[in-house]
Amino acid sequence: MAATRRCFCAASALVLAGCAGTRSNPPAGAIAQLGATGKLRAAINFGNPILASRGPGGEPRGVSVDLAREAARRLGLAVELVQFNSAGNVVEAVKAQQVDLAFVAIDPVRAADMEYTAPYVIIEGAYLVRNGSPLQGNAEVDRTGTRVVVGHGSAYDLFLTRALKAATLVRAPTSPEVTNMFLAQNLEVAAGVKQQLEADAKRVGGVRLLPGRFMVIEQAMGVPKGRTAAQAWLSGFIEEMKASGFVADALRRHGIEGAAVAPRSSAANRT
């Protein structure tokens, strides 16, 4: 976790500068970097139900959608919600500068290609097994012969690639496909967002979640590498959104359970 926190320490150092621009007029540099095409292109990932889902008419909704729209409003920009089904595809779009803003889990690998704010939401990663599985706890998963399916390029994929020493990772194209692949290929464990796996367990039956969590995921706003003016403004923006209750209200409004608003960053606490 210490390595993870180092990924956004630079963002925390920029909070003071960002807050001033957030509460008044955003600085010209931030507007230029976030609206280079004349609009704010925000990546919305439907692969993480904590962040976004589709409404009855297919329209994007969720805490990330609300934050993107509020940021665009304050910047005086139109917003374009660029839709994705996996975190891996979102990261590639950020690297290619096809989007101006993304909502992603903080990870040291991703830090090579993007600038982070401090986290705004903390969620949990969980394991899913069949009811008859001998596995009873998270610590039992990392054993030879255990195959763990995970969404390709997701925060869970990145974390487990580093953490697992004996078990084998199997990658599904996207996180929403993990449980179906777990069942179809008769794999031992599925890994992903706890809420997604809970919903899948109700949908398919005959499976259970292992108690607790195997990781904590810190969700932040990210921009392409080098866009430090955008990072500074967004760092102040996200602290304000947490402190004002905006993030908590969005989670409640969209019926999201099991996710917590991240604490204020250390730099914000010193203001």
mmCIF file of C-alpha atoms in Angstrom:
data_model
loop_
_atom_site.group_PDB
_atom_site.id
_atom_site.type_symbol
_atom_site.label_atom_id
_atom_site.label_comp_id
_atom_site.label_asym_id
_atom_site.label_seq_id
_atom_site.Cartn_x
_atom_site.Cartn_y
_atom_site.Cartn_z
ATOM 1 C CA MET A 1 0.000 0.000 0.000
ATOM 2 C CA ALA A 2 2.947 2.316 0.632
ATOM 3 C CA ALA A 3 3.977 1.973 -3.011
ATOM 4 C CA THR A 4 0.435 2.745 -4.089
ATOM 5 C CA ARG A 5 0.281 5.872 -1.993
ATOM 6 C CA ARG A 6 3.517 7.148 -3.510
ATOM 7 C CA CYS A 7 1.770 7.190 -6.889
ATOM 8 C CA PHE A 8 -0.372 10.135 -5.912
ATOM 9 C CA CYS A 9 1.917 11.960 -3.499
ATOM 10 C CA ALA A 10 2.788 14.440 -6.227
ATOM 11 C CA ALA A 11 -0.923 15.091 -6.713
ATOM 12 C CA SER A 12 -1.302 15.762 -2.993
ATOM 13 C CA ALA A 13 1.465 18.318 -3.185
ATOM 14 C CA LEU A 14 -0.564 20.182 -5.802
ATOM 15 C CA VAL A 15 -3.791 20.323 -3.807
ATOM 16 C CA LEU A 16 -3.147 23.787 -2.394
ATOM 17 C CA ALA A 17 -2.702 25.282 -5.845
ATOM 18 C CA GLY A 18 -5.667 23.353 -7.179
ATOM 19 C CA CYS A 19 -8.065 24.357 -4.422
ATOM 20 C CA ALA A 20 -7.760 28.058 -5.161
ATOM 21 C CA GLY A 21 -8.665 27.507 -8.790
ATOM 22 C CA THR A 22 -11.523 25.198 -7.868
ATOM 23 C CA ARG A 23 -13.276 27.672 -5.593
ATOM 24 C CA SER A 24 -12.929 30.553 -8.030
ATOM 25 C CA ASN A 25 -12.242 30.582 -11.746
ATOM 26 C CA PRO A 26 -10.256 27.539 -12.948
ATOM 27 C CA PRO A 27 -6.792 28.549 -14.176
ATOM 28 C CA ALA A 28 -6.333 28.908 -17.909
ATOM 29 C CA GLY A 29 -3.733 26.137 -17.968
ATOM 30 C CA ALA A 30 -6.177 23.609 -16.508
ATOM 31 C CA ILE A 31 -8.908 24.610 -18.959
ATOM 32 C CA ALA A 32 -6.485 24.293 -21.867
ATOM 33 C CA GLN A 33 -5.287 20.836 -20.814
ATOM 34 C CA LEU A 34 -8.720 19.452 -19.958
ATOM 35 C CA GLY A 35 -10.499 21.034 -22.924
ATOM 36 C CA ALA A 36 -7.936 20.915 -25.709
ATOM 37 C CA THR A 37 -10.630 19.805 -28.183
ATOM 38 C CA GLY A 38 -13.155 22.353 -26.930
ATOM 39 C CA LYS A 39 -14.870 19.846 -24.644
ATOM 40 C CA LEU A 40 -14.008 17.653 -21.669
ATOM 41 C CA ARG A 41 -13.694 14.058 -22.884
ATOM 42 C CA ALA A 42 -14.317 11.932 -19.794
ATOM 43 C CA ALA A 43 -13.803 8.161 -19.831
ATOM 44 C CA ILE A 44 -16.696 6.272 -18.225
ATOM 45 C CA ASN A 45 -15.985 2.622 -17.358
ATOM 46 C CA PHE A 46 -19.036 0.364 -17.151
ATOM 47 C CA GLY A 47 -16.756 -2.495 -16.092
ATOM 48 C CA ASN A 48 -16.836 -1.169 -12.521
ATOM 49 C CA PRO A 49 -20.433 -0.892 -11.210
ATOM 50 C CA ILE A 50 -19.262 1.214 -8.271
ATOM 51 C CA LEU A 51 -18.354 3.987 -10.706
ATOM 52 C CA ALA A 52 -20.865 3.766 -13.530
ATOM 53 C CA SER A 53 -23.834 1.842 -14.904
ATOM 54 C CA ARG A 54 -26.448 2.257 -17.600
ATOM 55 C CA GLY A 55 -29.853 3.714 -16.860
ATOM 56 C CA PRO A 56 -33.173 2.364 -18.196
ATOM 57 C CA GLY A 57 -32.545 4.028 -21.557
ATOM 58 C CA GLY A 58 -28.891 3.027 -21.679
ATOM 59 C CA GLU A 59 -27.698 6.425 -20.515
ATOM 60 C CA PRO A 60 -24.531 6.580 -18.367
ATOM 61 C CA ARG A 61 -25.073 7.247 -14.685
ATOM 62 C CA GLY A 62 -23.069 6.926 -11.481
ATOM 63 C CA VAL A 63 -20.610 8.795 -9.301
ATOM 64 C CA SER A 64 -18.011 9.125 -12.070
ATOM 65 C CA VAL A 65 -20.633 10.538 -14.446
ATOM 66 C CA ASP A 66 -21.741 13.071 -11.829
ATOM 67 C CA LEU A 67 -18.156 14.136 -11.142
ATOM 68 C CA ALA A 68 -17.353 14.490 -14.842
ATOM 69 C CA ARG A 69 -20.388 16.681 -15.424
ATOM 70 C CA GLU A 70 -19.654 18.856 -12.407
ATOM 71 C CA ALA A 71 -16.016 19.294 -13.425
ATOM 72 C CA ALA A 72 -17.068 20.265 -16.958
ATOM 73 C CA ARG A 73 -19.593 22.750 -15.564
ATOM 74 C CA ARG A 74 -16.960 24.457 -13.451
ATOM 75 C CA LEU A 75 -14.516 24.529 -16.347
ATOM 76 C CA GLY A 76 -17.130 26.040 -18.656
ATOM 77 C CA LEU A 77 -16.791 23.114 -21.069
ATOM 78 C CA ALA A 78 -19.219 20.760 -22.722
ATOM 79 C CA VAL A 79 -18.735 17.186 -21.555
ATOM 80 C CA GLU A 80 -18.388 14.122 -23.782
ATOM 81 C CA LEU A 81 -18.839 10.836 -21.916
ATOM 82 C CA VAL A 82 -16.581 8.367 -23.735
ATOM 83 C CA GLN A 83 -17.832 4.910 -22.824
ATOM 84 C CA PHE A 84 -15.712 1.816 -22.107
ATOM 85 C CA ASN A 85 -16.353 -1.679 -20.761
ATOM 86 C CA SER A 86 -12.978 -2.285 -19.113
ATOM 87 C CA ALA A 87 -10.390 -0.401 -17.100
ATOM 88 C CA GLY A 88 -7.653 -1.677 -19.389
ATOM 89 C CA ASN A 89 -9.225 0.062 -22.380
ATOM 90 C CA VAL A 90 -9.620 3.260 -20.345
ATOM 91 C CA VAL A 91 -5.918 3.260 -19.485
ATOM 92 C CA GLU A 92 -4.982 2.761 -23.142
ATOM 93 C CA ALA A 93 -7.210 5.691 -24.102
ATOM 94 C CA VAL A 94 -5.490 7.898 -21.520
ATOM 95 C CA LYS A 95 -2.060 6.868 -22.816
ATOM 96 C CA ALA A 96 -3.135 7.693 -26.375
ATOM 97 C CA GLN A 97 -4.622 11.009 -25.167
ATOM 98 C CA GLN A 98 -7.995 10.032 -26.610
ATOM 99 C CA VAL A 99 -9.647 11.212 -23.386
ATOM 100 C CA ASP A 100 -8.877 14.145 -21.094
ATOM 101 C CA LEU A 101 -10.079 12.664 -17.814
ATOM 102 C CA ALA A 102 -10.471 9.147 -16.474
ATOM 103 C CA PHE A 103 -11.706 7.491 -13.289
ATOM 104 C CA VAL A 104 -9.255 4.723 -12.441
ATOM 105 C CA ALA A 105 -7.780 2.763 -9.581
ATOM 106 C CA ILE A 106 -4.428 4.041 -8.379
ATOM 107 C CA ASP A 107 -1.655 1.620 -9.317
ATOM 108 C CA PRO A 108 2.117 2.125 -9.661
ATOM 109 C CA VAL A 109 2.132 0.581 -13.149
ATOM 110 C CA ARG A 110 -0.430 3.072 -14.427
ATOM 111 C CA ALA A 111 1.461 5.976 -12.878
ATOM 112 C CA ALA A 112 3.975 5.727 -15.725
ATOM 113 C CA ASP A 113 1.364 7.028 -18.158
ATOM 114 C CA MET A 114 -0.919 9.299 -16.137
ATOM 115 C CA GLU A 115 -1.138 11.861 -13.372
ATOM 116 C CA TYR A 116 -3.434 11.085 -10.436
ATOM 117 C CA THR A 117 -5.439 13.038 -7.918
ATOM 118 C CA ALA A 118 -5.777 11.631 -4.433
ATOM 119 C CA PRO A 119 -8.550 8.987 -4.205
ATOM 120 C CA TYR A 120 -12.203 9.936 -3.899
ATOM 121 C CA VAL A 121 -13.696 6.459 -3.293
ATOM 122 C CA ILE A 122 -12.323 3.325 -1.654
ATOM 123 C CA ILE A 123 -13.705 -0.058 -2.727
ATOM 124 C CA GLU A 124 -12.874 -3.705 -2.030
ATOM 125 C CA GLY A 125 -11.639 -6.561 -4.163
ATOM 126 C CA ALA A 126 -13.066 -10.007 -3.390
ATOM 127 C CA TYR A 127 -12.790 -13.642 -4.432
ATOM 128 C CA LEU A 128 -15.688 -15.806 -5.657
ATOM 129 C CA VAL A 129 -15.666 -19.622 -5.482
ATOM 130 C CA ARG A 130 -18.160 -22.452 -5.952
ATOM 131 C CA ASN A 131 -20.122 -23.562 -2.917
ATOM 132 C CA GLY A 132 -18.235 -26.870 -2.903
ATOM 133 C CA SER A 133 -14.792 -25.299 -3.075
ATOM 134 C CA PRO A 134 -12.377 -26.281 -0.276
ATOM 135 C CA LEU A 135 -11.173 -22.662 -0.143
ATOM 136 C CA GLN A 136 -12.443 -20.863 2.954
ATOM 137 C CA GLY A 137 -10.240 -17.767 3.190
ATOM 138 C CA ASN A 138 -8.388 -15.291 1.007
ATOM 139 C CA ALA A 139 -4.982 -16.502 2.197
ATOM 140 C CA GLU A 140 -5.715 -19.986 0.810
ATOM 141 C CA VAL A 141 -6.069 -18.818 -2.808
ATOM 142 C CA ASP A 142 -2.356 -18.473 -3.621
ATOM 143 C CA ARG A 143 -1.605 -22.174 -4.077
ATOM 144 C CA THR A 144 -0.253 -24.239 -6.943
ATOM 145 C CA GLY A 145 -3.089 -25.528 -9.114
ATOM 146 C CA THR A 146 -5.459 -22.656 -8.286
ATOM 147 C CA ARG A 147 -6.518 -20.657 -11.346
ATOM 148 C CA VAL A 148 -7.811 -17.151 -10.689
ATOM 149 C CA VAL A 149 -9.748 -15.371 -13.434
ATOM 150 C CA VAL A 150 -9.604 -11.584 -13.489
ATOM 151 C CA GLY A 151 -10.518 -8.780 -15.883
ATOM 152 C CA HIS A 152 -7.634 -7.985 -18.229
ATOM 153 C CA GLY A 153 -5.841 -4.776 -17.260
ATOM 154 C CA SER A 154 -8.051 -4.165 -14.224
ATOM 155 C CA ALA A 155 -6.696 -3.021 -10.867
ATOM 156 C CA TYR A 156 -7.150 -6.598 -9.661
ATOM 157 C CA ASP A 157 -5.107 -7.938 -12.567
ATOM 158 C CA LEU A 158 -2.263 -5.513 -11.817
ATOM 159 C CA PHE A 159 -2.331 -6.209 -8.087
ATOM 160 C CA LEU A 160 -2.575 -9.991 -8.354
ATOM 161 C CA THR A 161 0.162 -10.108 -11.000
ATOM 162 C CA ARG A 162 2.474 -8.780 -8.295
ATOM 163 C CA ALA A 163 0.943 -10.549 -5.297
ATOM 164 C CA LEU A 164 0.299 -14.126 -6.411
ATOM 165 C CA LYS A 165 3.326 -16.417 -6.274
ATOM 166 C CA ALA A 166 1.883 -19.907 -6.801
ATOM 167 C CA ALA A 167 -1.635 -19.527 -8.248
ATOM 168 C CA THR A 168 -2.138 -18.925 -11.973
ATOM 169 C CA LEU A 169 -3.912 -15.878 -13.377
ATOM 170 C CA VAL A 170 -6.381 -16.291 -16.237
ATOM 171 C CA ARG A 171 -7.543 -13.072 -17.882
ATOM 172 C CA ALA A 172 -11.074 -12.393 -19.093
ATOM 173 C CA PRO A 173 -11.510 -9.678 -21.753
ATOM 174 C CA THR A 174 -13.370 -7.419 -19.273
ATOM 175 C CA SER A 175 -14.316 -7.505 -15.592
ATOM 176 C CA PRO A 176 -18.071 -8.094 -16.249
ATOM 177 C CA GLU A 177 -17.122 -11.296 -18.103
ATOM 178 C CA VAL A 178 -15.115 -12.757 -15.211
ATOM 179 C CA THR A 179 -17.859 -14.821 -13.557
ATOM 180 C CA ASN A 180 -19.152 -16.291 -16.808
ATOM 181 C CA MET A 181 -15.615 -17.316 -17.784
ATOM 182 C CA PHE A 182 -15.040 -18.717 -14.280
ATOM 183 C CA LEU A 183 -18.069 -20.979 -14.735
ATOM 184 C CA ALA A 184 -17.591 -21.847 -18.412
ATOM 185 C CA GLN A 185 -13.956 -22.917 -17.981
ATOM 186 C CA ASN A 186 -14.467 -24.538 -14.571
ATOM 187 C CA LEU A 187 -11.838 -22.351 -12.936
ATOM 188 C CA GLU A 188 -11.226 -22.295 -9.195
ATOM 189 C CA VAL A 189 -11.552 -18.602 -8.295
ATOM 190 C CA ALA A 190 -12.972 -15.385 -9.757
ATOM 191 C CA ALA A 191 -11.572 -12.025 -8.614
ATOM 192 C CA GLY A 192 -13.036 -8.549 -8.954
ATOM 193 C CA VAL A 193 -15.146 -5.760 -7.505
ATOM 194 C CA LYS A 194 -16.950 -7.127 -4.462
ATOM 195 C CA GLN A 195 -20.296 -5.618 -5.478
ATOM 196 C CA GLN A 196 -20.059 -7.043 -9.007
ATOM 197 C CA LEU A 197 -19.311 -10.520 -7.654
ATOM 198 C CA GLU A 198 -22.157 -10.276 -5.137
ATOM 199 C CA ALA A 199 -24.555 -9.449 -7.980
ATOM 200 C CA ASP A 200 -23.142 -12.305 -10.053
ATOM 201 C CA ALA A 201 -23.586 -14.733 -7.155
ATOM 202 C CA LYS A 202 -27.282 -13.872 -6.993
ATOM 203 C CA ARG A 203 -27.566 -14.202 -10.762
ATOM 204 C CA VAL A 204 -25.896 -17.608 -11.238
ATOM 205 C CA GLY A 205 -26.336 -19.361 -7.872
ATOM 206 C CA GLY A 206 -24.163 -22.138 -6.491
ATOM 207 C CA VAL A 207 -21.285 -19.808 -5.649
ATOM 208 C CA ARG A 208 -20.093 -17.804 -2.634
ATOM 209 C CA LEU A 209 -17.706 -14.997 -1.806
ATOM 210 C CA LEU A 210 -14.767 -15.668 0.467
ATOM 211 C CA PRO A 211 -15.037 -13.583 3.654
ATOM 212 C CA GLY A 212 -13.420 -10.169 3.756
ATOM 213 C CA ARG A 213 -11.305 -8.711 0.970
ATOM 214 C CA PHE A 214 -7.970 -9.415 -0.690
ATOM 215 C CA MET A 215 -7.220 -5.773 -1.529
ATOM 216 C CA VAL A 216 -8.438 -2.219 -1.066
ATOM 217 C CA ILE A 217 -8.771 -0.174 -4.222
ATOM 218 C CA GLU A 218 -8.373 3.584 -4.230
ATOM 219 C CA GLN A 219 -10.273 5.181 -7.097
ATOM 220 C CA ALA A 220 -8.942 8.513 -8.335
ATOM 221 C CA MET A 221 -9.195 10.898 -11.246
ATOM 222 C CA GLY A 222 -6.408 10.582 -13.802
ATOM 223 C CA VAL A 223 -5.173 12.646 -16.753
ATOM 224 C CA PRO A 224 -2.523 11.965 -19.404
ATOM 225 C CA LYS A 225 1.078 12.179 -18.217
ATOM 226 C CA GLY A 226 2.492 15.687 -18.107
ATOM 227 C CA ARG A 227 -0.822 17.529 -17.756
ATOM 228 C CA THR A 228 0.111 18.864 -14.344
ATOM 229 C CA ALA A 229 -2.071 21.977 -14.542
ATOM 230 C CA ALA A 230 -5.090 19.706 -15.036
ATOM 231 C CA GLN A 231 -3.919 17.452 -12.210
ATOM 232 C CA ALA A 232 -3.500 20.406 -9.853
ATOM 233 C CA TRP A 233 -6.980 21.760 -10.509
ATOM 234 C CA LEU A 234 -8.609 18.323 -10.305
ATOM 235 C CA SER A 235 -6.779 17.634 -7.035
ATOM 236 C CA GLY A 236 -8.447 20.643 -5.471
ATOM 237 C CA PHE A 237 -11.753 19.817 -7.144
ATOM 238 C CA ILE A 238 -11.873 16.266 -5.803
ATOM 239 C CA GLU A 239 -11.024 17.365 -2.255
ATOM 240 C CA GLU A 240 -13.879 19.862 -2.421
ATOM 241 C CA MET A 241 -16.238 17.180 -3.764
ATOM 242 C CA LYS A 242 -15.386 14.904 -0.850
ATOM 243 C CA ALA A 243 -15.586 17.610 1.821
ATOM 244 C CA SER A 244 -18.886 19.046 0.543
ATOM 245 C CA GLY A 245 -20.656 15.678 0.587
ATOM 246 C CA PHE A 246 -20.996 15.567 -3.223
ATOM 247 C CA VAL A 247 -19.317 12.146 -3.515
ATOM 248 C CA ALA A 248 -21.264 10.665 -0.591
ATOM 249 C CA ASP A 249 -24.541 12.010 -2.000
ATOM 250 C CA ALA A 250 -23.762 10.539 -5.434
ATOM 251 C CA LEU A 251 -23.037 7.102 -3.981
ATOM 252 C CA ARG A 252 -26.272 7.226 -1.999
ATOM 253 C CA ARG A 253 -28.336 8.537 -4.922
ATOM 254 C CA HIS A 254 -27.154 5.725 -7.184
ATOM 255 C CA GLY A 255 -27.726 3.037 -4.550
ATOM 256 C CA ILE A 256 -24.057 2.084 -4.190
ATOM 257 C CA GLU A 257 -23.274 0.074 -1.065
ATOM 258 C CA GLY A 258 -19.921 -1.165 0.185
ATOM 259 C CA ALA A 259 -17.926 1.797 -1.102
ATOM 260 C CA ALA A 260 -16.587 4.518 1.185
ATOM 261 C CA VAL A 261 -15.653 8.120 0.514
ATOM 262 C CA ALA A 262 -11.869 8.389 0.705
ATOM 263 C CA PRO A 263 -10.426 10.563 3.490
ATOM 264 C CA ARG A 264 -9.007 13.987 2.705
ATOM 265 C CA SER A 265 -5.457 13.934 1.380
ATOM 266 C CA SER A 266 -2.638 14.870 3.737
ATOM 267 C CA ALA A 267 -2.015 18.117 1.832
ATOM 268 C CA ALA A 268 -5.678 19.118 2.107
ATOM 269 C CA ASN A 269 -5.643 18.381 5.834
ATOM 270 C CA ARG A 270 -2.919 20.990 6.249
ATOM 271 C CA THR A 271 -5.004 23.795 4.714
#
